[in-house]
Amino acid sequence: MRTFRCLILLTLWASQLQNSHTTPLPERTSPSTQPTAEEEQLKEDNEMERSRSKRSWMWNQFFLLEEYTGSDYQYVGKLHSDQDKGDGSLKYILSGDGAGDLFVINENTGDIQATKRLDREEKPVYILRAQAVNRITGIPVEPKSEFVIKIHDINDNEPKFTQDLYTATVPEMSEVGAFVVQVTANDADDPTYGNSARVVYSILQGQPYFSVESETGIIKTALPNMDRENREQYKVVIQAKDMGGQLGGLSGTTVVNIALSDVNDNPPRFLQSTYQLRALESSPVGSSIGKIKANDTDEGENAETEYHISEGDESNMFDIITDRDTQEGVITVKKPLDFEKKKLYTLTVEAVNSHINPRFLDLGPFKDYATIRITVDDVDEPPVFNKPAYEFEVKEDAKMSTIIGTVLAQDPDAIRSPVKYSLDRHTDMDRIFDIDSGNGSIYISKSLDRETVLWHNITVIATEISNPKQITRVPVFVKVLDINDNAPELAMLYEIFVCENAKSEQVIHTISAIDKDDSFNGLQFSFALATPAASSPNFTIKDNRDNTASILTRRNGYSRHEMSTYLLPVVISDYGYPIQSSTGTLTIRVCACDHRGNMQSCTAEALIHPTGLSTGALIAILLCIIILLVTVVLFAALRRQRKKELLIVSKEDIRDNIVSYNDEGGGEEDTQAFDIGTLRNPEAIEDSKLRRDIVPETLFFPRRNQAARDNTDVRDFINQRLNDNDMDPTAPPYDSLATYAYEGNGSVAESLSSLESVTTDGDQDYDYLSDWGPRFKKLADMYGGADSDKDS
């Protein structure tokens, strides 16, 4: 049996200017065994595959330095098989990570080399497989063996911070060691090999204000009581260095911008101790008269300030509020000012922070004080009434010019300008009242009626005589007091009925009364029958002494046939002074009732005509008949009007109209424009033209007239046309205007005008037209007048 050995030779690269480290592999052997039948078959088939017993050793990992800078390939190790006789029959092959690219093997000698610079940060471990095969047949002489190449790290990466720029804040006045922010730097080198990845932190810029912990990168304050008002921003540069900070280590830096946040460590301060303000005495309540401000070097809510009046305003004349946008104190008028009463006010104002930090109370009180002097300036004020409103009473029977009250207004200024009074007539449109302009006395100018208007609301105007622009108005309420000037009346129009079967002394109704005058509690009215009816045998009245009265019967039974209606006069009196009374008449109808006293019928006609129609039904029937007749008349009129419209189909058929064409002739030389000879043209006659002023019921063709001869004069032509129209059965049964003219295409005649009649054989006599009646009067006047003008 043949045995083989695979030997990896590793050289100590450090002694050969290469720092490659390997662990030597023990020699592996296999015990002697007889060839199996399978091996014999493989031998016969020239398949050189061999089987071996289990190895008693394992490949160790190889170490290779990264970032090799030599000019030659970096030597890794040597592969050698005990089957290699040195005759070149075997060759070595390599497979796995980077085989053929990063790692190559000499197929003759088995030397393994790295062809490129390796970077551990890109790939720290490579797994490869080595094998020896027959050069000719390619059959392996032993199975593949796997080994690992680890890349040894060198310090070729500097620490890198997670952020290029850090931003942090820390409260001002913080104690030493207060946490600010933590920075972190990472090193890509192998943290398990040497100190290449061991990072320490140091501060390059920012001392003595801040410090950094070397191992954690935590930045802390290094000085106490750093004041934001003195300096707010700090720039700190932090360095991270590997190799534990030793000399030769790589480093990286970052910038940390640190800002001091504000705390309320400063009280508000007034810029001056005394402020001078002026206010007009006419300043309205709530108006601003000035502003003050206490400055606070803090910001935000730490600078919020509240203002209070601490002294000098015992009469509570002013107020001060804080403007949250500007942090100013706005002084306003709380009560009306009066120059004549007080001209100067001295106030003490306090400004205090809204949010106080107890930690800084030892720095002093967070408030400040200032004095404000307010001078009141005099203005010309309008008159002032001694009351805000007046109320007067007057009886409604008061005589005209009676004074109902007096108003009083004075000028509040020192000069005491005189005042005149007047009434606002918009509040007294009926001019019931008037006022004395000098003393303000209001008196009546018209009679009053409480029942019409109970209250009169008028306005009095007081005006300074020296300055009419200064006016003041005051309301005056006038109540009209009542007197007993109205008689009581029945409360309503009563409908009273009595049953025919009523018994004597039976109450048939209860009445009451009203009075337009003021009503008082208790008894107000008394009731009695008028003198003529006091002895009536039919009805009587009983005063119930509670402002009501009962109507009673005086006999048994009543008859509608004898008397259907009774009139009962009642006298109603009041208890006022003077006593007022009136007489109201009650109408009592006699009605038929059932045994329970329920009314059934109250008219005698109902007994005679129980089945007759009521008056309302008769009126409704009559109205329907009238409406029907009116509808028929209108329908007939519309149909008649429609027939008339059918007879007139154009504007040309309107009778006795004069049509103006406004045509101008061609002058004396225009001899073809008009020719009377047109009437003699037989071709101008239209034989079968229908009438246009009516719509014929049947189609009628008029007979064809014999054409006039060339020597037919105007008289014969007109007579013939007149005769034709008179005999025409389609002519309308009323006078109409027949048109004889005809102008056709190519006709010799162009007009019926007689302007060129002078060119005819001779003048004609048209006096015969007057004999044809009124219808030809216009034509006779035209031609006859022309002859008379010619003669003249």
Short mmCIF file of C-alpha atoms in Angstrom, two decimals, residues 278-668:
data_model
loop_
_atom_site.label_atom_id
_atom_site.label_comp_id
_atom_site.label_asym_id
_atom_site.label_seq_id
_atom_site.Cartn_x
_atom_site.Cartn_y
_atom_site.Cartn_z
CA ARG A 278 -49.55 113.90 32.10
CA ALA A 279 -53.24 113.11 31.65
CA LEU A 280 -56.19 115.18 30.49
CA GLU A 281 -59.03 115.30 32.92
CA SER A 282 -61.29 114.29 30.03
CA SER A 283 -59.43 111.01 29.56
CA PRO A 284 -62.06 108.28 29.34
CA VAL A 285 -62.08 105.45 31.84
CA GLY A 286 -59.88 102.59 30.62
CA SER A 287 -57.71 104.77 28.40
CA SER A 288 -53.91 104.63 28.60
CA ILE A 289 -51.99 107.65 29.81
CA GLY A 290 -48.42 106.24 29.68
CA LYS A 291 -46.07 103.26 29.82
CA ILE A 292 -43.08 102.30 31.92
CA LYS A 293 -40.69 99.37 31.65
CA ALA A 294 -38.34 97.52 33.96
CA ASN A 295 -35.56 95.76 32.02
CA ASP A 296 -34.64 92.17 32.80
CA THR A 297 -31.48 90.70 31.25
CA ASP A 298 -33.00 87.24 31.40
CA GLU A 299 -35.06 85.95 28.51
CA GLY A 300 -38.29 84.09 27.89
CA GLU A 301 -40.47 83.40 30.87
CA ASN A 302 -37.59 84.33 33.18
CA ALA A 303 -37.95 87.92 31.98
CA GLU A 304 -41.73 88.09 32.42
CA THR A 305 -42.60 90.94 34.73
CA GLU A 306 -45.73 91.98 36.55
CA TYR A 307 -46.46 95.56 37.64
CA HIS A 308 -48.43 96.70 40.67
CA ILE A 309 -49.31 100.04 42.25
CA SER A 310 -48.06 99.64 45.79
CA GLU A 311 -48.60 103.16 47.20
CA GLY A 312 -50.16 106.56 46.44
CA ASP A 313 -53.48 105.49 44.92
CA GLU A 314 -55.77 105.40 47.91
CA SER A 315 -58.73 106.68 45.84
CA ASN A 316 -58.18 103.90 43.32
CA MET A 317 -58.01 106.31 40.40
CA PHE A 318 -55.48 104.40 38.27
CA ASP A 319 -54.56 100.89 37.27
CA ILE A 320 -51.47 99.31 35.70
CA ILE A 321 -51.48 96.25 33.49
CA THR A 322 -48.66 94.29 31.89
CA ASP A 323 -48.24 94.12 28.14
CA ARG A 324 -47.11 90.51 27.63
CA ASP A 325 -45.59 91.25 24.24
CA THR A 326 -43.35 94.15 25.29
CA GLN A 327 -43.19 93.49 29.07
CA GLU A 328 -44.22 97.10 29.66
CA GLY A 329 -46.47 98.44 32.38
CA VAL A 330 -49.42 100.35 30.90
CA ILE A 331 -51.01 102.90 33.23
CA THR A 332 -54.75 103.40 32.64
CA VAL A 333 -57.48 105.60 34.08
CA LYS A 334 -59.76 103.68 36.41
CA LYS A 335 -62.05 106.54 37.49
CA PRO A 336 -62.88 109.90 35.88
CA LEU A 337 -60.30 112.61 36.60
CA ASP A 338 -61.21 116.07 37.78
CA PHE A 339 -58.71 118.87 37.51
CA GLU A 340 -60.72 121.03 39.86
CA LYS A 341 -60.54 118.39 42.61
CA LYS A 342 -56.98 117.10 42.28
CA LYS A 343 -54.19 118.11 39.95
CA LEU A 344 -51.29 115.79 40.90
CA TYR A 345 -51.01 112.10 41.81
CA THR A 346 -47.81 110.42 43.07
CA LEU A 347 -47.75 106.65 42.74
CA THR A 348 -45.20 103.99 43.68
CA VAL A 349 -45.04 101.15 41.17
CA GLU A 350 -43.52 97.72 41.81
CA ALA A 351 -42.08 95.45 39.10
CA VAL A 352 -41.60 91.81 40.08
CA ASN A 353 -40.67 88.66 38.12
CA SER A 354 -43.51 86.27 37.43
CA HIS A 355 -41.35 83.13 37.76
CA ILE A 356 -38.84 83.19 40.61
CA ASN A 357 -36.20 80.45 41.01
CA PRO A 358 -35.77 79.72 44.74
CA ARG A 359 -32.16 78.70 44.11
CA PHE A 360 -31.16 82.29 43.43
CA LEU A 361 -33.13 84.05 46.16
CA ASP A 362 -29.87 84.76 47.90
CA LEU A 363 -28.92 87.03 44.99
CA GLY A 364 -31.44 89.58 46.25
CA PRO A 365 -35.14 90.43 45.86
CA PHE A 366 -36.39 89.93 42.33
CA LYS A 367 -38.34 93.19 42.22
CA ASP A 368 -37.77 96.90 41.77
CA TYR A 369 -39.65 100.11 42.55
CA ALA A 370 -40.21 103.42 40.74
CA THR A 371 -42.15 106.61 41.44
CA ILE A 372 -44.69 107.95 38.92
CA ARG A 373 -45.94 111.54 39.06
CA ILE A 374 -49.17 112.05 37.11
CA THR A 375 -50.19 115.63 36.39
CA VAL A 376 -53.85 116.23 35.47
CA ASP A 377 -54.34 118.89 32.78
CA ASP A 378 -57.43 121.04 32.68
CA VAL A 379 -59.74 120.88 29.65
CA ASP A 380 -62.93 122.67 28.75
CA GLU A 381 -65.52 120.19 29.97
CA PRO A 382 -69.17 120.04 28.99
CA PRO A 383 -71.86 120.92 31.53
CA VAL A 384 -72.69 118.37 34.20
CA PHE A 385 -76.24 117.68 35.40
CA ASN A 386 -76.79 117.22 39.10
CA LYS A 387 -78.57 113.90 38.36
CA PRO A 388 -77.87 111.17 35.83
CA ALA A 389 -81.60 111.05 35.00
CA TYR A 390 -84.80 112.85 36.01
CA GLU A 391 -88.31 111.57 36.65
CA PHE A 392 -91.34 113.86 36.91
CA GLU A 393 -95.09 113.30 37.35
CA VAL A 394 -97.98 115.36 36.01
CA LYS A 395 -101.73 114.88 35.97
CA GLU A 396 -103.30 114.38 32.61
CA ASP A 397 -105.69 117.30 33.16
CA ALA A 398 -102.84 119.72 33.85
CA LYS A 399 -103.22 122.99 32.02
CA MET A 400 -100.80 124.15 29.38
CA SER A 401 -97.68 126.00 30.59
CA THR A 402 -97.80 124.03 33.83
CA ILE A 403 -94.24 123.42 35.06
CA ILE A 404 -93.67 119.72 35.71
CA GLY A 405 -90.06 119.94 36.95
CA THR A 406 -86.67 121.60 36.64
CA VAL A 407 -83.27 120.26 35.58
CA LEU A 408 -79.95 121.75 36.65
CA ALA A 409 -76.56 121.64 34.91
CA GLN A 410 -73.34 123.52 35.65
CA ASP A 411 -70.01 124.04 33.96
CA PRO A 412 -67.47 122.07 36.04
CA ASP A 413 -64.58 124.31 34.92
CA ALA A 414 -63.25 127.03 37.13
CA ILE A 415 -64.64 129.79 34.90
CA ARG A 416 -68.21 128.51 35.44
CA SER A 417 -69.49 129.32 31.98
CA PRO A 418 -73.28 129.90 31.84
CA VAL A 419 -75.45 127.12 30.46
CA LYS A 420 -78.59 127.14 28.31
CA TYR A 421 -81.15 124.35 28.03
CA SER A 422 -83.05 122.89 25.12
CA LEU A 423 -85.10 119.81 24.27
CA ASP A 424 -84.04 117.17 21.78
CA ARG A 425 -87.01 117.32 19.45
CA HIS A 426 -86.29 113.85 18.14
CA THR A 427 -87.54 112.64 21.53
CA ASP A 428 -90.56 114.98 21.52
CA MET A 429 -91.84 114.94 17.97
CA ASP A 430 -95.33 116.14 18.97
CA ARG A 431 -93.85 119.09 20.89
CA ILE A 432 -95.89 118.29 23.97
CA PHE A 433 -93.24 119.78 26.27
CA ASP A 434 -91.01 122.82 26.26
CA ILE A 435 -88.17 124.09 28.46
CA ASP A 436 -87.00 127.42 29.72
CA SER A 437 -83.54 127.88 28.21
CA GLY A 438 -82.39 129.91 31.19
CA ASN A 439 -83.49 128.02 34.29
CA GLY A 440 -84.23 124.53 32.92
CA SER A 441 -87.93 124.46 33.87
CA ILE A 442 -89.93 121.97 31.81
CA TYR A 443 -93.57 122.84 31.15
CA ILE A 444 -96.51 121.51 29.15
CA SER A 445 -97.27 123.00 25.75
CA LYS A 446 -100.06 120.57 24.70
CA SER A 447 -102.78 118.66 26.51
CA LEU A 448 -101.98 115.22 27.91
CA ASP A 449 -103.92 111.98 27.81
CA ARG A 450 -102.80 109.15 30.05
CA GLU A 451 -104.90 106.64 28.13
CA THR A 452 -102.96 107.49 24.96
CA VAL A 453 -99.41 107.77 26.31
CA LEU A 454 -98.57 106.91 29.89
CA TRP A 455 -94.82 107.70 29.83
CA HIS A 456 -93.00 110.40 27.90
CA ASN A 457 -89.25 109.93 27.53
CA ILE A 458 -87.56 113.13 26.47
CA THR A 459 -83.95 114.32 26.39
CA VAL A 460 -82.73 117.67 27.72
CA ILE A 461 -79.58 119.21 26.23
CA ALA A 462 -77.34 121.55 28.25
CA THR A 463 -74.95 123.71 26.18
CA GLU A 464 -72.18 126.05 27.25
CA ILE A 465 -72.91 129.51 25.97
CA SER A 466 -69.21 130.36 25.55
CA ASN A 467 -68.47 127.10 23.72
CA PRO A 468 -71.53 125.63 21.97
CA LYS A 469 -69.58 122.47 21.14
CA GLN A 470 -69.66 121.50 24.81
CA ILE A 471 -73.02 119.83 25.28
CA THR A 472 -74.44 117.23 27.64
CA ARG A 473 -77.62 115.20 27.39
CA VAL A 474 -79.75 113.84 30.20
CA PRO A 475 -82.89 111.65 29.98
CA VAL A 476 -86.10 112.91 31.54
CA PHE A 477 -88.99 110.50 32.21
CA VAL A 478 -92.43 112.10 32.57
CA LYS A 479 -95.25 109.96 33.98
CA VAL A 480 -98.81 111.11 33.29
CA LEU A 481 -101.02 110.60 36.32
CA ASP A 482 -104.59 109.45 35.82
CA ILE A 483 -107.80 111.32 36.59
CA ASN A 484 -111.28 109.84 36.35
CA ASP A 485 -112.15 111.15 32.92
CA ASN A 486 -113.41 107.96 31.24
CA ALA A 487 -116.75 106.26 31.87
CA PRO A 488 -116.81 102.49 32.29
CA GLU A 489 -118.05 100.34 29.40
CA LEU A 490 -119.24 96.85 28.84
CA ALA A 491 -116.30 94.47 28.67
CA MET A 492 -117.47 93.02 25.34
CA LEU A 493 -120.36 92.78 22.92
CA TYR A 494 -122.53 90.22 24.69
CA GLU A 495 -124.72 87.68 22.86
CA ILE A 496 -127.52 86.84 25.31
CA PHE A 497 -130.41 84.49 24.69
CA VAL A 498 -133.34 83.38 26.80
CA CYS A 499 -135.21 80.13 26.37
CA GLU A 500 -138.87 80.22 25.57
CA ASN A 501 -139.45 77.93 28.52
CA ALA A 502 -137.39 80.04 30.97
CA LYS A 503 -138.65 80.45 34.53
CA SER A 504 -138.97 83.65 36.48
CA GLU A 505 -135.92 84.90 38.41
CA GLN A 506 -133.66 82.73 36.27
CA VAL A 507 -130.08 84.01 35.62
CA ILE A 508 -129.55 83.99 31.87
CA HIS A 509 -126.15 85.79 31.68
CA THR A 510 -123.44 87.59 33.67
CA ILE A 511 -121.80 90.78 32.42
CA SER A 512 -118.76 92.83 33.47
CA ALA A 513 -117.27 96.22 32.65
CA ILE A 514 -113.94 97.86 31.89
CA ASP A 515 -112.58 101.36 32.44
CA LYS A 516 -109.70 103.04 30.58
CA ASP A 517 -108.75 104.85 33.75
CA ASP A 518 -106.43 103.35 36.36
CA SER A 519 -107.94 100.34 38.07
CA PHE A 520 -107.74 99.96 41.84
CA ASN A 521 -108.25 96.90 43.96
CA GLY A 522 -111.73 96.41 45.31
CA LEU A 523 -115.13 97.55 44.10
CA GLN A 524 -114.96 99.65 40.95
CA PHE A 525 -118.29 99.50 39.11
CA SER A 526 -122.01 99.46 39.86
CA PHE A 527 -124.77 98.20 37.52
CA ALA A 528 -128.41 99.24 37.20
CA LEU A 529 -131.16 99.32 34.60
CA ALA A 530 -131.82 102.59 32.86
CA THR A 531 -134.92 104.49 34.01
CA PRO A 532 -137.24 103.45 31.14
CA ALA A 533 -136.40 99.77 31.60
CA ALA A 534 -136.31 99.74 35.40
CA SER A 535 -139.99 98.70 35.50
CA SER A 536 -139.73 96.25 32.60
CA PRO A 537 -141.80 93.10 33.23
CA ASN A 538 -139.41 90.98 31.17
CA PHE A 539 -135.89 91.30 32.60
CA THR A 540 -134.01 92.85 35.48
CA ILE A 541 -130.38 93.18 36.58
CA LYS A 542 -128.66 92.27 39.83
CA ASP A 543 -125.36 93.94 40.90
CA ASN A 544 -123.16 91.19 42.29
CA ARG A 545 -120.94 93.74 44.09
CA ASP A 546 -117.82 92.16 42.56
CA ASN A 547 -117.68 94.30 39.41
CA THR A 548 -120.13 91.93 37.68
CA ALA A 549 -123.91 91.87 37.25
CA SER A 550 -126.42 89.10 36.50
CA ILE A 551 -129.32 89.36 34.03
CA LEU A 552 -132.49 87.71 35.38
CA THR A 553 -135.91 86.95 33.94
CA ARG A 554 -139.06 88.45 35.49
CA ARG A 555 -141.70 86.16 34.08
CA ASN A 556 -142.27 82.58 33.02
CA GLY A 557 -142.00 81.76 29.33
CA TYR A 558 -141.26 83.81 26.24
CA SER A 559 -142.44 83.47 22.66
CA ARG A 560 -140.43 84.13 19.52
CA HIS A 561 -143.61 84.76 17.56
CA GLU A 562 -144.64 87.57 19.85
CA MET A 563 -141.14 89.15 20.22
CA SER A 564 -137.86 87.59 19.15
CA THR A 565 -135.50 90.28 20.52
CA TYR A 566 -135.45 92.45 23.66
CA LEU A 567 -133.21 95.49 24.23
CA LEU A 568 -132.09 96.03 27.82
CA PRO A 569 -130.28 99.33 28.65
CA VAL A 570 -127.78 98.98 31.51
CA VAL A 571 -126.18 101.93 33.34
CA ILE A 572 -122.58 101.31 34.47
CA SER A 573 -121.01 103.73 36.98
CA ASP A 574 -117.58 103.89 38.62
CA TYR A 575 -116.58 105.02 42.09
CA GLY A 576 -114.06 107.66 41.00
CA TYR A 577 -114.20 111.38 41.39
CA PRO A 578 -116.00 112.75 39.63
CA ILE A 579 -118.27 109.75 39.07
CA GLN A 580 -118.41 108.63 35.44
CA SER A 581 -121.14 106.48 34.00
CA SER A 582 -122.32 105.16 30.67
CA THR A 583 -125.25 103.23 29.29
CA GLY A 584 -124.79 100.00 27.39
CA THR A 585 -127.59 98.20 25.62
CA LEU A 586 -127.84 94.42 25.82
CA THR A 587 -129.61 92.51 23.06
CA ILE A 588 -131.50 89.45 24.33
CA ARG A 589 -132.86 86.98 21.79
CA VAL A 590 -135.59 84.50 22.44
CA CYS A 591 -134.58 81.02 21.40
CA ALA A 592 -135.99 77.54 21.36
CA CYS A 593 -134.16 75.26 23.78
CA ASP A 594 -134.28 71.62 24.71
CA HIS A 595 -135.22 70.34 28.13
CA ARG A 596 -131.64 70.88 29.33
CA GLY A 597 -131.62 74.53 28.35
CA ASN A 598 -129.41 74.16 25.29
CA MET A 599 -130.21 76.64 22.51
CA GLN A 600 -131.55 75.14 19.28
CA SER A 601 -133.00 77.99 17.22
CA CYS A 602 -133.40 81.72 17.79
CA THR A 603 -135.36 82.96 14.71
CA ALA A 604 -139.04 82.79 13.97
CA GLU A 605 -138.35 82.10 10.29
CA ALA A 606 -136.74 78.83 11.29
CA LEU A 607 -140.15 77.57 12.43
CA ILE A 608 -141.90 78.60 9.22
CA HIS A 609 -139.21 77.43 6.79
CA PRO A 610 -137.40 74.64 8.51
CA THR A 611 -136.00 73.34 5.26
CA GLY A 612 -135.16 76.67 3.65
CA LEU A 613 -131.69 77.89 2.70
CA SER A 614 -129.72 80.23 4.85
CA THR A 615 -128.83 83.74 3.77
CA GLY A 616 -125.18 82.81 3.26
CA ALA A 617 -126.12 79.94 0.94
CA LEU A 618 -128.37 82.22 -1.12
CA ILE A 619 -125.57 84.79 -1.47
CA ALA A 620 -123.14 82.10 -2.58
CA ILE A 621 -125.57 80.83 -5.24
CA LEU A 622 -126.17 84.37 -6.49
CA LEU A 623 -122.43 85.02 -6.80
CA CYS A 624 -121.95 81.82 -8.80
CA ILE A 625 -124.72 82.85 -11.23
CA ILE A 626 -123.17 86.32 -11.71
CA ILE A 627 -119.73 84.84 -12.36
CA LEU A 628 -121.19 82.42 -14.93
CA LEU A 629 -122.97 85.24 -16.78
CA VAL A 630 -119.83 87.39 -16.86
CA THR A 631 -117.86 84.44 -18.25
CA VAL A 632 -120.39 83.89 -21.07
CA VAL A 633 -120.37 87.59 -22.00
CA LEU A 634 -116.59 87.75 -22.11
CA PHE A 635 -116.41 84.58 -24.22
CA ALA A 636 -118.87 86.00 -26.76
CA ALA A 637 -117.00 89.29 -26.93
CA LEU A 638 -113.71 87.53 -27.55
CA ARG A 639 -115.15 85.46 -30.39
CA ARG A 640 -116.61 88.56 -32.02
CA GLN A 641 -113.31 90.37 -31.71
CA ARG A 642 -111.51 87.40 -33.28
CA LYS A 643 -113.82 87.51 -36.34
CA LYS A 644 -113.12 91.20 -36.83
CA GLU A 645 -109.40 90.58 -36.70
CA LEU A 646 -109.70 88.01 -39.50
CA LEU A 647 -111.13 90.67 -41.86
CA ILE A 648 -108.12 92.93 -41.42
CA VAL A 649 -104.98 91.11 -42.39
CA SER A 650 -102.62 93.97 -43.15
CA LYS A 651 -102.02 97.61 -42.50
CA GLU A 652 -102.99 98.42 -46.11
CA ASP A 653 -106.64 97.61 -45.43
CA ILE A 654 -107.19 100.27 -42.76
CA ARG A 655 -109.70 102.72 -44.12
CA ASP A 656 -109.21 106.43 -44.72
CA ASN A 657 -105.49 106.33 -44.14
CA ILE A 658 -103.00 108.60 -45.82
CA VAL A 659 -99.72 106.84 -46.60
CA SER A 660 -96.64 109.03 -46.93
CA TYR A 661 -93.82 107.53 -48.93
CA ASN A 662 -91.43 110.54 -48.75
CA ASP A 663 -90.11 109.76 -52.24
CA GLU A 664 -88.39 112.52 -54.21
CA GLY A 665 -88.80 112.73 -57.94
CA GLY A 666 -86.07 113.12 -60.48
CA GLY A 667 -86.78 116.75 -61.25
CA GLU A 668 -88.11 118.36 -64.41
#
